[in-house]
XYZ file of C-alpha atoms in Angstrom:
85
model
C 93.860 82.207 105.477
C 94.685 79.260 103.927
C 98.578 77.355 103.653
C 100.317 78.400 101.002
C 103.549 77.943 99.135
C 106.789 80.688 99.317
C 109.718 80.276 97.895
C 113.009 82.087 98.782
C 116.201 82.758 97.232
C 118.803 84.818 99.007
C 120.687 87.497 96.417
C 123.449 88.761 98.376
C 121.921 91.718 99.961
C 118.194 90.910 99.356
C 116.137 87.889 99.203
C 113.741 86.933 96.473
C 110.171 85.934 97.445
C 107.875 83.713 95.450
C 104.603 83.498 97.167
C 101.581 80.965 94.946
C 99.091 84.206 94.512
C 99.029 87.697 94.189
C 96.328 87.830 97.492
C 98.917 85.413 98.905
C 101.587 87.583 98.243
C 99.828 91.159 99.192
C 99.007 89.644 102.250
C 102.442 88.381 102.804
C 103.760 91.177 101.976
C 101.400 93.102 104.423
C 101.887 90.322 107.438
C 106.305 91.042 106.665
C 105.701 95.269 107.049
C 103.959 94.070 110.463
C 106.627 91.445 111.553
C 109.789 94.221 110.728
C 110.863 97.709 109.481
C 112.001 97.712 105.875
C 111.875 101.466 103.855
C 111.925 99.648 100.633
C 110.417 96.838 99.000
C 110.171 96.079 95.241
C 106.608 96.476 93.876
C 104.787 92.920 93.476
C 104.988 90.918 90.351
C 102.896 88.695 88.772
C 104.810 85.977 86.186
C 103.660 85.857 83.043
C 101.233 83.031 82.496
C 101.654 81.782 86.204
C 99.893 82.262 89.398
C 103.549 82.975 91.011
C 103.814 86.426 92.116
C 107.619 88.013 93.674
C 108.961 90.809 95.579
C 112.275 90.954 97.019
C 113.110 92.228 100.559
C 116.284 94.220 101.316
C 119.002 93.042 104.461
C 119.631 95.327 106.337
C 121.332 96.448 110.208
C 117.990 95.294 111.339
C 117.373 92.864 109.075
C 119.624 90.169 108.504
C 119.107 86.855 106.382
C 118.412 84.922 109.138
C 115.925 86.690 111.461
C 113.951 87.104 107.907
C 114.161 82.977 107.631
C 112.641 83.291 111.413
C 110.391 85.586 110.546
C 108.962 83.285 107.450
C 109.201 80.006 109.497
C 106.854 82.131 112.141
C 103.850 81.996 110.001
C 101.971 79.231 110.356
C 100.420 79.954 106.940
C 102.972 80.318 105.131
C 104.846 76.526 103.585
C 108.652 77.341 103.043
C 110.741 76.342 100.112
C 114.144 77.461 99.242
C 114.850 77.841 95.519
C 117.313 75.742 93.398
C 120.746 77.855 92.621
């Protein structure tokens, strides 16, 4: 698997993902379930007219906002970007 771009923006109790792909972000999505325990994740969306697919992930106990930014900064294929406010 190739690099490829994700972009984050942290929404209070969840984050927003942005991943350049929809195989980019299945996988992602796939490599995150591997990496933690989350029950819930929102269902993968594709922007209209854009390869730019998101999700969001939920904080939790075992989750927090920064072991997520560890976990991200842990794959090597993965080229993080933190959205404008």
């Amino acid at each position: 698997m190739s690099v490829f771009n994700v972009w984050i923006r942290p929404l209070g109790e969840t984050c927003r993902v942005r991943v350049d792909g929809m195989t980019n972000a299945v996988w992602l999505a796939r490599r995150l379930s591997e990496a933690f325990v989350f029950k819930t994740i929102e269902p993968i969306v594709q922007m209209v007219n854009s390869p730019l697919c998101t999700f969001k992930i939920p904080y939790n106990h075992e989750l927090s906002q920064r072991q997520f930014l560890q976990v991200l900064k842990g794959i090597t294929e993965v080229q993080l970007k933190l959205e404008p406010a």
